[in-house]
């Protein structure tokens, strides 16, 4: 018969059990607990820094651009590569009584997955007060596409094309100025109605040709009556004079079909810009 081990045996057994418990606790910690999250942060601009993503990765972001006269939010939605080299901004609506571009912008936001290395910012409307009231102007009666701070701005009498009391007097204009100055897109498509044309510009004529072909629209000069030799007080005039990218006005017809203002226009703009 074996001789009992006594207290020393019990001490060794207790130590062994303690070691097993400690090892099990260490193994229970997930190995990937410190790995960076791949979920993008919301409410950040295109210039925000973060973990690098593999080519082809797509992130989505939402940004508060600013607020209207009545306090309504103006929002921008981004989808694309986190380090996109080719960025398109689609502005769906500047005039509240022109709904076609709002449908185009919404379709792009919901359906287009940009190519690797590219990205799209969609601003459905920069005039939410006018949209709610179905008026061209904002809540103070200002035509936002006559309110941009260029040497072509002139104070006009109140009416359909009232330019405001001074350059960039409206919060909607200033909010978009800050947004575009931060994002600095290579391309801006500003959608309007009802003149059926792609606006001519001295910048990026090849893009204009592609837009006209894809959208089945003619190209022509779209003026706003500013004095000769001055820059139009419009978004496109201001941006084209100030930045390296190019902004183009797209004028849909007065009553485009649902298919045109969604699929045709949405695919046409993004294909012409080569972001899809």
Tab-separated table of N, CA, C and O in Angstrom, residues 60-157:
chain	number	residue	atom	x	y	z
A	60	UNK	N	-18.951	55.548	-45.582
A	60	UNK	CA	-20.071	56.474	-45.674
A	60	UNK	C	-19.996	57.444	-44.509
A	60	UNK	O	-19.627	57.058	-43.395
A	61	UNK	N	-20.316	58.698	-44.783
A	61	UNK	CA	-20.252	59.737	-43.765
A	61	UNK	C	-21.425	60.684	-43.944
A	61	UNK	O	-21.925	60.875	-45.046
A	62	UNK	N	-21.834	61.303	-42.868
A	62	UNK	CA	-22.857	62.337	-42.903
A	62	UNK	C	-22.292	63.579	-42.242
A	62	UNK	O	-21.622	63.490	-41.213
A	63	UNK	N	-22.573	64.706	-42.847
A	63	UNK	CA	-22.007	65.958	-42.329
A	63	UNK	C	-23.082	67.038	-42.301
A	63	UNK	O	-23.835	67.200	-43.260
A	64	UNK	N	-23.138	67.774	-41.211
A	64	UNK	CA	-24.008	68.934	-41.129
A	64	UNK	C	-23.278	70.103	-41.769
A	64	UNK	O	-22.293	70.609	-41.228
A	65	UNK	N	-23.741	70.529	-42.943
A	65	UNK	CA	-23.109	71.625	-43.660
A	65	UNK	C	-23.407	72.953	-42.971
A	65	UNK	O	-22.553	73.834	-42.855
A	66	UNK	N	-24.642	73.119	-42.518
A	66	UNK	CA	-25.059	74.350	-41.865
A	66	UNK	C	-26.561	74.351	-41.685
A	66	UNK	O	-27.213	73.306	-41.805
A	67	UNK	N	-27.114	75.525	-41.432
A	67	UNK	CA	-28.552	75.634	-41.233
A	67	UNK	C	-29.108	76.810	-42.029
A	67	UNK	O	-28.402	77.787	-42.291
A	68	UNK	N	-30.362	76.677	-42.396
A	68	UNK	CA	-31.048	77.693	-43.184
A	68	UNK	C	-31.471	78.866	-42.305
A	68	UNK	O	-31.274	78.864	-41.080
A	69	UNK	N	-32.080	79.868	-42.923
A	69	UNK	CA	-32.614	81.014	-42.185
A	69	UNK	C	-33.558	80.543	-41.080
A	69	UNK	O	-33.522	81.043	-39.952
A	70	UNK	N	-34.399	79.549	-41.381
A	70	UNK	CA	-35.370	79.040	-40.412
A	70	UNK	C	-34.817	77.934	-39.525
A	70	UNK	O	-35.544	77.316	-38.755
A	71	UNK	N	-33.534	77.663	-39.621
A	71	UNK	CA	-32.908	76.680	-38.746
A	71	UNK	C	-32.949	75.249	-39.246
A	71	UNK	O	-32.560	74.321	-38.525
A	72	UNK	N	-33.410	75.039	-40.477
A	72	UNK	CA	-33.437	73.680	-41.025
A	72	UNK	C	-32.025	73.233	-41.390
A	72	UNK	O	-31.205	74.021	-41.857
A	73	UNK	N	-31.771	71.947	-41.203
A	73	UNK	CA	-30.437	71.397	-41.458
A	73	UNK	C	-30.158	71.285	-42.952
A	73	UNK	O	-31.022	70.896	-43.733
A	74	UNK	N	-28.939	71.620	-43.322
A	74	UNK	CA	-28.415	71.365	-44.673
A	74	UNK	C	-27.365	70.277	-44.492
A	74	UNK	O	-26.356	70.491	-43.809
A	75	UNK	N	-27.607	69.117	-45.081
A	75	UNK	CA	-26.733	67.969	-44.846
A	75	UNK	C	-26.051	67.506	-46.127
A	75	UNK	O	-26.579	67.668	-47.231
A	76	UNK	N	-24.873	66.918	-45.936
A	76	UNK	CA	-24.120	66.314	-47.031
A	76	UNK	C	-23.836	64.865	-46.672
A	76	UNK	O	-23.587	64.532	-45.503
A	77	UNK	N	-23.871	64.005	-47.686
A	77	UNK	CA	-23.672	62.567	-47.489
A	77	UNK	C	-22.534	62.107	-48.392
A	77	UNK	O	-22.552	62.343	-49.598
A	78	UNK	N	-21.565	61.433	-47.775
A	78	UNK	CA	-20.395	60.974	-48.535
A	78	UNK	C	-20.399	59.461	-48.670
A	78	UNK	O	-20.697	58.747	-47.720
A	79	UNK	N	-20.039	59.013	-49.835
A	79	UNK	CA	-19.763	57.599	-50.050
A	79	UNK	C	-18.567	57.495	-50.984
A	79	UNK	O	-18.517	58.163	-52.006
A	80	UNK	N	-17.596	56.653	-50.615
A	80	UNK	CA	-16.432	56.485	-51.471
A	80	UNK	C	-15.206	56.088	-50.690
A	80	UNK	O	-15.276	55.722	-49.513
A	81	UNK	N	-14.058	56.185	-51.345
A	81	UNK	CA	-12.790	55.839	-50.712
A	81	UNK	C	-12.444	56.888	-49.654
A	81	UNK	O	-12.667	58.081	-49.858
A	82	UNK	N	-11.874	56.463	-48.535
A	82	UNK	CA	-11.530	57.428	-47.490
A	82	UNK	C	-10.408	58.371	-47.912
A	82	UNK	O	-10.244	59.436	-47.329
A	83	UNK	N	-9.643	57.997	-48.911
A	83	UNK	CA	-8.563	58.847	-49.431
A	83	UNK	C	-8.787	59.085	-50.924
A	83	UNK	O	-7.874	58.964	-51.727
A	84	UNK	N	-9.998	59.436	-51.293
A	84	UNK	CA	-10.356	59.582	-52.712
A	84	UNK	C	-9.516	60.651	-53.397
A	84	UNK	O	-9.293	61.736	-52.856
A	85	UNK	N	-9.048	60.338	-54.599
A	85	UNK	CA	-8.298	61.281	-55.414
A	85	UNK	C	-9.209	62.053	-56.364
A	85	UNK	O	-8.831	63.113	-56.859
A	86	UNK	N	-10.383	61.518	-56.667
A	86	UNK	CA	-11.349	62.172	-57.547
A	86	UNK	C	-12.662	62.274	-56.785
A	86	UNK	O	-13.303	61.260	-56.526
A	87	UNK	N	-13.049	63.496	-56.420
A	87	UNK	CA	-14.247	63.701	-55.613
A	87	UNK	C	-15.244	64.559	-56.391
A	87	UNK	O	-14.895	65.602	-56.943
A	88	UNK	N	-16.476	64.110	-56.414
A	88	UNK	CA	-17.583	64.811	-57.045
A	88	UNK	C	-18.554	65.289	-55.970
A	88	UNK	O	-18.885	64.534	-55.059
A	89	UNK	N	-19.003	66.532	-56.075
A	89	UNK	CA	-20.095	67.035	-55.247
A	89	UNK	C	-21.312	67.189	-56.142
A	89	UNK	O	-21.243	67.831	-57.194
A	90	UNK	N	-22.419	66.595	-55.740
A	90	UNK	CA	-23.690	66.751	-56.449
A	90	UNK	C	-24.610	67.595	-55.575
A	90	UNK	O	-24.968	67.178	-54.472
A	91	UNK	N	-24.940	68.794	-56.054
A	91	UNK	CA	-25.897	69.648	-55.371
A	91	UNK	C	-27.230	69.502	-56.076
A	91	UNK	O	-27.399	69.931	-57.217
A	92	UNK	N	-28.186	68.877	-55.399
A	92	UNK	CA	-29.451	68.572	-56.033
A	92	UNK	C	-30.356	69.770	-56.208
A	92	UNK	O	-31.053	69.877	-57.220
A	93	UNK	N	-30.347	70.686	-55.253
A	93	UNK	CA	-31.314	71.780	-55.316
A	93	UNK	C	-30.775	73.038	-54.648
A	93	UNK	O	-30.311	73.010	-53.514
A	94	UNK	N	-30.844	74.138	-55.383
A	94	UNK	CA	-30.547	75.453	-54.838
A	94	UNK	C	-31.818	76.307	-54.802
A	94	UNK	O	-31.980	77.151	-53.938
A	95	UNK	N	-32.696	76.072	-55.757
A	95	UNK	CA	-33.972	76.779	-55.841
A	95	UNK	C	-35.094	75.828	-55.420
A	95	UNK	O	-35.231	74.739	-55.980
A	96	UNK	N	-35.875	76.250	-54.443
A	96	UNK	CA	-36.858	75.358	-53.829
A	96	UNK	C	-37.986	74.915	-54.735
A	96	UNK	O	-38.691	73.962	-54.406
A	97	UNK	N	-38.178	75.602	-55.874
A	97	UNK	CA	-39.245	75.205	-56.801
A	97	UNK	C	-38.709	74.393	-57.985
A	97	UNK	O	-39.381	74.252	-58.998
A	98	UNK	N	-37.487	73.850	-57.833
A	98	UNK	CA	-36.880	73.024	-58.878
A	98	UNK	C	-36.583	71.635	-58.284
A	98	UNK	O	-35.511	71.401	-57.739
A	99	UNK	N	-37.534	70.703	-58.377
A	99	UNK	CA	-37.415	69.435	-57.664
A	99	UNK	C	-36.635	68.330	-58.371
A	99	UNK	O	-36.285	67.332	-57.740
A	100	UNK	N	-36.355	68.471	-59.661
A	100	UNK	CA	-35.740	67.363	-60.403
A	100	UNK	C	-34.393	66.959	-59.816
A	100	UNK	O	-34.099	65.776	-59.645
A	101	UNK	N	-33.547	67.944	-59.543
A	101	UNK	CA	-32.211	67.642	-59.024
A	101	UNK	C	-32.227	66.997	-57.653
A	101	UNK	O	-31.333	66.215	-57.317
A	102	UNK	N	-33.240	67.314	-56.858
A	102	UNK	CA	-33.378	66.674	-55.548
A	102	UNK	C	-33.585	65.173	-55.727
A	102	UNK	O	-32.996	64.360	-54.999
A	103	UNK	N	-34.385	64.779	-56.714
A	103	UNK	CA	-34.603	63.359	-56.998
A	103	UNK	C	-33.322	62.714	-57.510
A	103	UNK	O	-32.988	61.579	-57.140
A	104	UNK	N	-32.578	63.428	-58.358
A	104	UNK	CA	-31.308	62.898	-58.878
A	104	UNK	C	-30.315	62.673	-57.749
A	104	UNK	O	-29.683	61.613	-57.653
A	105	UNK	N	-30.161	63.679	-56.900
A	105	UNK	CA	-29.206	63.584	-55.799
A	105	UNK	C	-29.563	62.450	-54.853
A	105	UNK	O	-28.685	61.690	-54.402
A	106	UNK	N	-30.841	62.304	-54.554
A	106	UNK	CA	-31.274	61.230	-53.652
A	106	UNK	C	-31.008	59.870	-54.269
A	106	UNK	O	-30.578	58.935	-53.571
A	107	UNK	N	-31.244	59.736	-55.574
A	107	UNK	CA	-30.975	58.461	-56.244
A	107	UNK	C	-29.486	58.127	-56.193
A	107	UNK	O	-29.101	56.979	-55.915
A	108	UNK	N	-28.648	59.108	-56.449
A	108	UNK	CA	-27.194	58.878	-56.383
A	108	UNK	C	-26.792	58.464	-54.975
A	108	UNK	O	-26.022	57.510	-54.784
A	109	UNK	N	-27.296	59.168	-53.988
A	109	UNK	CA	-26.967	58.855	-52.585
A	109	UNK	C	-27.323	57.413	-52.241
A	109	UNK	O	-26.566	56.726	-51.539
A	110	UNK	N	-28.457	56.944	-52.723
A	110	UNK	CA	-28.954	55.626	-52.327
A	110	UNK	C	-28.477	54.479	-53.208
A	110	UNK	O	-28.567	53.316	-52.790
A	111	UNK	N	-27.972	54.770	-54.395
A	111	UNK	CA	-27.723	53.690	-55.353
A	111	UNK	C	-26.313	53.596	-55.918
A	111	UNK	O	-25.954	52.542	-56.446
A	112	UNK	N	-25.518	54.640	-55.852
A	112	UNK	CA	-24.216	54.621	-56.523
A	112	UNK	C	-23.122	54.224	-55.550
A	112	UNK	O	-22.969	54.823	-54.485
A	113	UNK	N	-22.350	53.212	-55.945
A	113	UNK	CA	-21.159	52.805	-55.203
A	113	UNK	C	-19.944	53.249	-56.022
A	113	UNK	O	-19.682	52.688	-57.091
A	114	UNK	N	-19.213	54.253	-55.583
A	114	UNK	CA	-18.131	54.807	-56.404
A	114	UNK	C	-16.994	53.822	-56.648
A	114	UNK	O	-16.786	52.861	-55.896
A	115	UNK	N	-16.253	54.079	-57.711
A	115	UNK	CA	-15.077	53.290	-58.035
A	115	UNK	C	-13.993	53.501	-56.987
A	115	UNK	O	-13.987	54.497	-56.261
A	116	UNK	N	-13.044	52.563	-56.934
A	116	UNK	CA	-11.916	52.692	-56.012
A	116	UNK	C	-11.166	53.985	-56.303
A	116	UNK	O	-10.969	54.366	-57.456
A	117	UNK	N	-10.789	54.686	-55.252
A	117	UNK	CA	-10.050	55.927	-55.403
A	117	UNK	C	-10.897	57.149	-55.684
A	117	UNK	O	-10.368	58.238	-55.894
A	118	UNK	N	-12.230	56.980	-55.696
A	118	UNK	CA	-13.124	58.111	-55.953
A	118	UNK	C	-14.140	58.240	-54.832
A	118	UNK	O	-14.297	57.323	-54.010
A	119	UNK	N	-14.850	59.356	-54.819
A	119	UNK	CA	-15.875	59.563	-53.805
A	119	UNK	C	-16.897	60.573	-54.261
A	119	UNK	O	-16.631	61.396	-55.148
A	120	UNK	N	-18.078	60.522	-53.663
A	120	UNK	CA	-19.178	61.420	-54.010
A	120	UNK	C	-19.755	62.021	-52.741
A	120	UNK	O	-20.138	61.303	-51.825
A	121	UNK	N	-19.829	63.348	-52.701
A	121	UNK	CA	-20.594	64.061	-51.691
A	121	UNK	C	-21.924	64.458	-52.315
A	121	UNK	O	-21.946	65.069	-53.393
A	122	UNK	N	-23.022	64.143	-51.673
A	122	UNK	CA	-24.349	64.516	-52.149
A	122	UNK	C	-24.974	65.493	-51.159
A	122	UNK	O	-25.084	65.203	-49.968
A	123	UNK	N	-25.348	66.666	-51.672
A	123	UNK	CA	-26.105	67.641	-50.892
A	123	UNK	C	-27.490	67.711	-51.540
A	123	UNK	O	-27.650	68.357	-52.575
A	124	UNK	N	-28.481	67.043	-50.985
A	124	UNK	CA	-29.794	67.021	-51.645
A	124	UNK	C	-30.361	68.416	-51.892
A	124	UNK	O	-30.863	68.707	-52.970
A	125	UNK	N	-30.293	69.283	-50.883
A	125	UNK	CA	-30.757	70.662	-51.059
A	125	UNK	C	-29.957	71.587	-50.161
A	125	UNK	O	-29.628	71.230	-49.032
A	126	UNK	N	-29.622	72.768	-50.681
A	126	UNK	CA	-29.003	73.791	-49.841
A	126	UNK	C	-30.016	74.873	-49.488
A	126	UNK	O	-29.666	75.885	-48.879
A	127	UNK	N	-31.276	74.653	-49.881
A	127	UNK	CA	-32.347	75.628	-49.619
A	127	UNK	C	-33.565	74.903	-49.046
A	127	UNK	O	-34.624	74.859	-49.664
A	128	UNK	N	-33.426	74.328	-47.843
A	128	UNK	CA	-34.551	73.569	-47.280
A	128	UNK	C	-35.778	74.428	-46.990
A	128	UNK	O	-36.905	73.932	-47.043
A	129	UNK	N	-35.584	75.727	-46.707
A	129	UNK	CA	-36.740	76.595	-46.480
A	129	UNK	C	-37.513	76.802	-47.779
A	129	UNK	O	-38.751	76.729	-47.808
A	130	UNK	N	-36.805	77.067	-48.870
A	130	UNK	CA	-37.451	77.213	-50.163
A	130	UNK	C	-38.123	75.934	-50.605
A	130	UNK	O	-39.217	75.956	-51.195
A	131	UNK	N	-37.490	74.804	-50.313
A	131	UNK	CA	-38.094	73.508	-50.648
A	131	UNK	C	-39.409	73.324	-49.893
A	131	UNK	O	-40.408	72.886	-50.473
A	132	UNK	N	-39.420	73.666	-48.615
A	132	UNK	CA	-40.630	73.513	-47.809
A	132	UNK	C	-41.737	74.452	-48.279
A	132	UNK	O	-42.919	74.108	-48.223
A	133	UNK	N	-41.349	75.625	-48.788
A	133	UNK	CA	-42.321	76.621	-49.212
A	133	UNK	C	-42.622	76.557	-50.714
A	133	UNK	O	-43.483	77.288	-51.204
A	134	UNK	N	-41.850	75.710	-51.435
A	134	UNK	CA	-41.976	75.606	-52.895
A	134	UNK	C	-41.713	76.948	-53.574
A	134	UNK	O	-42.411	77.352	-54.502
A	135	UNK	N	-40.679	77.632	-53.095
A	135	UNK	CA	-40.303	78.918	-53.674
A	135	UNK	C	-38.856	78.856	-54.169
A	135	UNK	O	-38.027	78.130	-53.617
A	136	UNK	N	-38.573	79.645	-55.186
A	136	UNK	CA	-37.213	79.723	-55.712
A	136	UNK	C	-36.255	80.247	-54.649
A	136	UNK	O	-35.147	79.738	-54.483
A	137	UNK	N	-36.687	81.259	-53.932
A	137	UNK	CA	-35.830	81.952	-52.983
A	137	UNK	C	-35.820	81.263	-51.620
A	137	UNK	O	-36.624	80.380	-51.344
A	138	UNK	N	-34.905	81.728	-50.774
A	138	UNK	CA	-34.896	81.226	-49.395
A	138	UNK	C	-35.952	81.971	-48.576
A	138	UNK	O	-36.759	82.727	-49.118
A	139	UNK	N	-35.946	81.791	-47.269
A	139	UNK	CA	-37.003	82.369	-46.433
A	139	UNK	C	-36.946	83.888	-46.353
A	139	UNK	O	-37.926	84.525	-45.957
A	140	UNK	N	-35.821	84.486	-46.750
A	140	UNK	CA	-35.732	85.951	-46.766
A	140	UNK	C	-35.950	86.519	-48.163
A	140	UNK	O	-35.726	87.709	-48.401
A	141	UNK	N	-36.386	85.664	-49.085
A	141	UNK	CA	-36.678	86.130	-50.423
A	141	UNK	C	-35.476	86.327	-51.311
A	141	UNK	O	-35.551	87.018	-52.340
A	142	UNK	N	-34.336	85.692	-50.962
A	142	UNK	CA	-33.093	85.853	-51.728
A	142	UNK	C	-32.892	84.672	-52.665
A	142	UNK	O	-33.040	83.512	-52.268
A	143	UNK	N	-32.560	84.974	-53.914
A	143	UNK	CA	-32.161	83.944	-54.871
A	143	UNK	C	-30.725	83.553	-54.538
A	143	UNK	O	-29.791	84.330	-54.758
A	144	UNK	N	-30.541	82.366	-54.015
A	144	UNK	CA	-29.215	81.954	-53.543
A	144	UNK	C	-28.198	81.854	-54.674
A	144	UNK	O	-26.989	81.917	-54.416
A	145	UNK	N	-28.645	81.711	-55.914
A	145	UNK	CA	-27.702	81.647	-57.020
A	145	UNK	C	-27.398	83.024	-57.606
A	145	UNK	O	-26.891	83.141	-58.723
A	146	UNK	N	-27.697	84.073	-56.852
A	146	UNK	CA	-27.265	85.443	-57.173
A	146	UNK	C	-26.563	86.064	-55.979
A	146	UNK	O	-26.270	87.256	-55.985
A	147	UNK	N	-26.246	85.251	-54.961
A	147	UNK	CA	-25.782	85.759	-53.668
A	147	UNK	C	-24.310	85.484	-53.390
A	147	UNK	O	-23.804	85.824	-52.327
A	148	UNK	N	-23.590	84.890	-54.347
A	148	UNK	CA	-22.204	84.487	-54.096
A	148	UNK	C	-21.257	85.680	-54.232
A	148	UNK	O	-21.471	86.566	-55.062
A	149	UNK	N	-20.193	85.714	-53.420
A	149	UNK	CA	-19.334	86.904	-53.342
A	149	UNK	C	-18.304	86.985	-54.473
A	149	UNK	O	-17.142	86.611	-54.316
A	150	UNK	N	-18.722	87.493	-55.613
A	150	UNK	CA	-17.818	87.727	-56.736
A	150	UNK	C	-17.910	89.198	-57.131
A	150	UNK	O	-18.794	89.934	-56.664
A	151	UNK	N	-17.022	89.614	-58.045
A	151	UNK	CA	-17.068	91.012	-58.480
A	151	UNK	C	-18.246	91.298	-59.405
A	151	UNK	O	-18.488	92.444	-59.781
A	152	UNK	N	-18.988	90.245	-59.760
A	152	UNK	CA	-20.177	90.434	-60.575
A	152	UNK	C	-21.455	90.618	-59.767
A	152	UNK	O	-22.529	90.829	-60.348
A	153	UNK	N	-21.338	90.534	-58.431
A	153	UNK	CA	-22.537	90.720	-57.601
A	153	UNK	C	-22.996	92.166	-57.654
A	153	UNK	O	-22.193	93.103	-57.562
A	154	UNK	N	-24.286	92.356	-57.813
A	154	UNK	CA	-24.898	93.673	-57.743
A	154	UNK	C	-26.189	93.551	-56.945
A	154	UNK	O	-26.941	92.595	-57.117
A	155	UNK	N	-26.436	94.522	-56.100
A	155	UNK	CA	-27.695	94.493	-55.347
A	155	UNK	C	-28.843	94.810	-56.299
A	155	UNK	O	-28.822	95.834	-56.990
A	156	UNK	N	-29.823	93.936	-56.327
A	156	UNK	CA	-30.966	94.118	-57.215
A	156	UNK	C	-32.224	94.356	-56.385
A	156	UNK	O	-32.252	94.096	-55.177
A	157	UNK	N	-33.243	94.830	-57.055
A	157	UNK	CA	-34.510	95.061	-56.361
A	157	UNK	C	-35.147	93.726	-55.989
A	157	UNK	O	-34.865	92.683	-56.611
